[in-house]
Short mmCIF file of C-alpha atoms in Angstrom, two decimals:
data_model
loop_
_atom_site.label_atom_id
_atom_site.label_comp_id
_atom_site.label_asym_id
_atom_site.label_seq_id
_atom_site.Cartn_x
_atom_site.Cartn_y
_atom_site.Cartn_z
CA MET A 254 4.90 8.54 3.33
CA TYR A 255 6.41 9.41 0.07
CA LEU A 256 5.60 12.75 0.90
CA LEU A 257 7.11 12.57 4.17
CA ASN A 258 10.37 11.44 3.24
CA MET A 259 10.71 13.90 0.17
CA GLU A 260 9.60 16.39 2.71
CA TYR A 261 12.58 15.56 5.53
CA LEU A 262 15.04 14.99 2.17
CA SER A 263 14.13 18.71 0.44
CA ARG A 264 13.83 20.44 3.48
CA PRO A 265 11.94 22.87 1.64
CA GLN A 266 12.14 26.19 4.00
CA PRO A 267 8.86 26.60 5.48
CA VAL A 268 6.33 29.93 5.25
CA ASP A 269 3.73 30.75 7.91
CA ASN A 270 1.15 28.29 7.30
CA ARG A 271 -1.73 31.11 7.99
CA VAL A 272 -3.45 29.32 5.11
CA HIS A 273 -4.10 26.09 7.08
CA THR A 274 -2.97 23.33 4.78
CA ASP A 275 -1.11 19.99 5.85
CA ILE A 276 2.44 21.19 4.19
CA THR A 277 3.66 24.79 3.25
CA ALA A 278 7.14 25.29 1.67
CA ARG A 279 9.09 27.55 -0.53
CA THR A 280 10.93 25.75 -2.86
CA ALA A 281 15.00 26.63 -3.46
CA ASP A 282 13.75 28.60 -6.43
CA GLY A 283 11.37 31.40 -3.91
CA HIS A 284 8.50 29.75 -5.48
CA THR A 285 5.65 29.08 -2.68
CA LEU A 286 3.33 25.35 -2.17
CA ALA A 287 0.90 24.24 -0.14
CA VAL A 288 -0.30 20.27 -0.04
CA GLN A 289 -3.12 19.15 1.10
CA CYS A 290 -3.58 15.55 2.30
CA LYS A 291 -6.22 13.24 2.90
CA ASN A 292 -7.21 10.25 3.61
CA ARG A 293 -10.97 9.56 2.87
CA ALA A 294 -10.93 5.79 3.62
CA GLY A 295 -13.85 4.25 3.05
CA ARG A 296 -15.38 7.59 0.33
CA SER A 297 -15.15 6.61 -3.43
CA THR A 298 -14.33 10.65 -4.36
CA VAL A 299 -13.21 13.51 -1.92
CA PRO A 300 -16.23 15.98 -1.53
CA SER A 301 -16.52 19.05 -3.19
CA ALA A 302 -16.37 20.93 -0.48
CA ASP A 303 -12.96 20.15 0.67
CA MET A 304 -11.58 21.10 -2.66
CA GLN A 305 -13.59 24.35 -2.65
CA LYS A 306 -11.81 25.36 1.49
CA PHE A 307 -7.70 23.88 0.06
CA VAL A 308 -8.18 26.46 -3.12
CA GLY A 309 -9.94 29.30 -1.27
CA ALA A 310 -6.35 29.06 1.61
CA ALA A 311 -4.01 28.04 -1.07
CA ARG A 312 -4.92 30.89 -3.71
CA ILE A 313 -6.71 33.27 -2.70
CA ILE A 314 -5.35 33.49 0.84
CA GLY A 315 -2.37 32.21 0.78
CA ARG A 316 -1.04 33.31 -2.42
CA MET A 317 0.56 29.98 -2.77
CA ASP A 318 3.06 29.26 -6.61
CA ALA A 319 2.09 25.92 -7.02
CA ALA A 320 -1.40 23.82 -4.91
CA LEU A 321 -0.89 19.83 -4.40
CA PHE A 322 -3.94 17.72 -3.33
CA VAL A 323 -3.23 14.04 -2.32
CA ALA A 324 -6.06 11.58 -1.79
CA THR A 325 -6.93 8.00 -0.26
CA CYS A 326 -9.65 8.73 -3.23
CA ASN A 327 -10.77 9.53 -6.63
CA PHE A 328 -12.27 13.43 -7.14
CA ASN A 329 -14.52 13.10 -9.17
CA GLU A 330 -16.50 16.65 -8.92
CA ALA A 331 -13.37 18.18 -6.90
CA GLN A 332 -11.41 18.10 -9.64
CA ALA A 333 -13.60 20.57 -12.06
CA ILE A 334 -12.81 22.81 -9.36
CA ALA A 335 -8.26 21.76 -8.70
CA ASP A 336 -8.68 22.01 -13.10
CA LEU A 337 -10.02 25.62 -12.69
CA SER A 338 -7.88 26.21 -9.75
CA GLY A 339 -4.70 24.93 -11.28
CA VAL A 340 -4.49 22.49 -8.07
CA ILE A 341 -2.90 19.38 -8.98
CA THR A 342 -4.49 16.15 -7.68
CA VAL A 343 -2.59 12.88 -6.73
CA THR A 344 -4.44 9.97 -6.12
CA ALA A 345 -2.87 6.92 -4.11
CA THR A 346 -2.96 4.69 -7.55
CA ASN A 347 -1.20 7.18 -9.44
CA TRP A 348 0.99 7.31 -6.82
CA ARG A 349 1.69 4.13 -6.85
CA HIS A 350 1.94 3.52 -10.67
CA GLY A 351 4.95 5.69 -10.63
CA ALA A 352 6.05 9.51 -10.59
CA PRO A 353 2.71 11.51 -9.66
CA GLN A 354 0.08 12.01 -12.14
CA ARG A 355 -3.12 14.31 -12.86
CA ALA A 356 -5.64 12.64 -11.33
#
């Protein structure tokens, strides 16, 4: 919900969403951003395959300057992939306790 509110308030400039992520935008200073949001109710972790697909879409195909993966569960093995590729991960727990932090 917070991301949706911030998207509305900041009014990012849309970018061609050829990377097939949930949100793609261009910041005021011209940087590109890709965001993937996953509601994984009933799962304890984000599958590594989900992170691999997002990294491929955001970093390799889309060549986005920044990438953010938000999930309702933990990342575990997927976190290592995120760390190697510079993807920022945020869990619902981290988000509820203040500013977004790395998972």
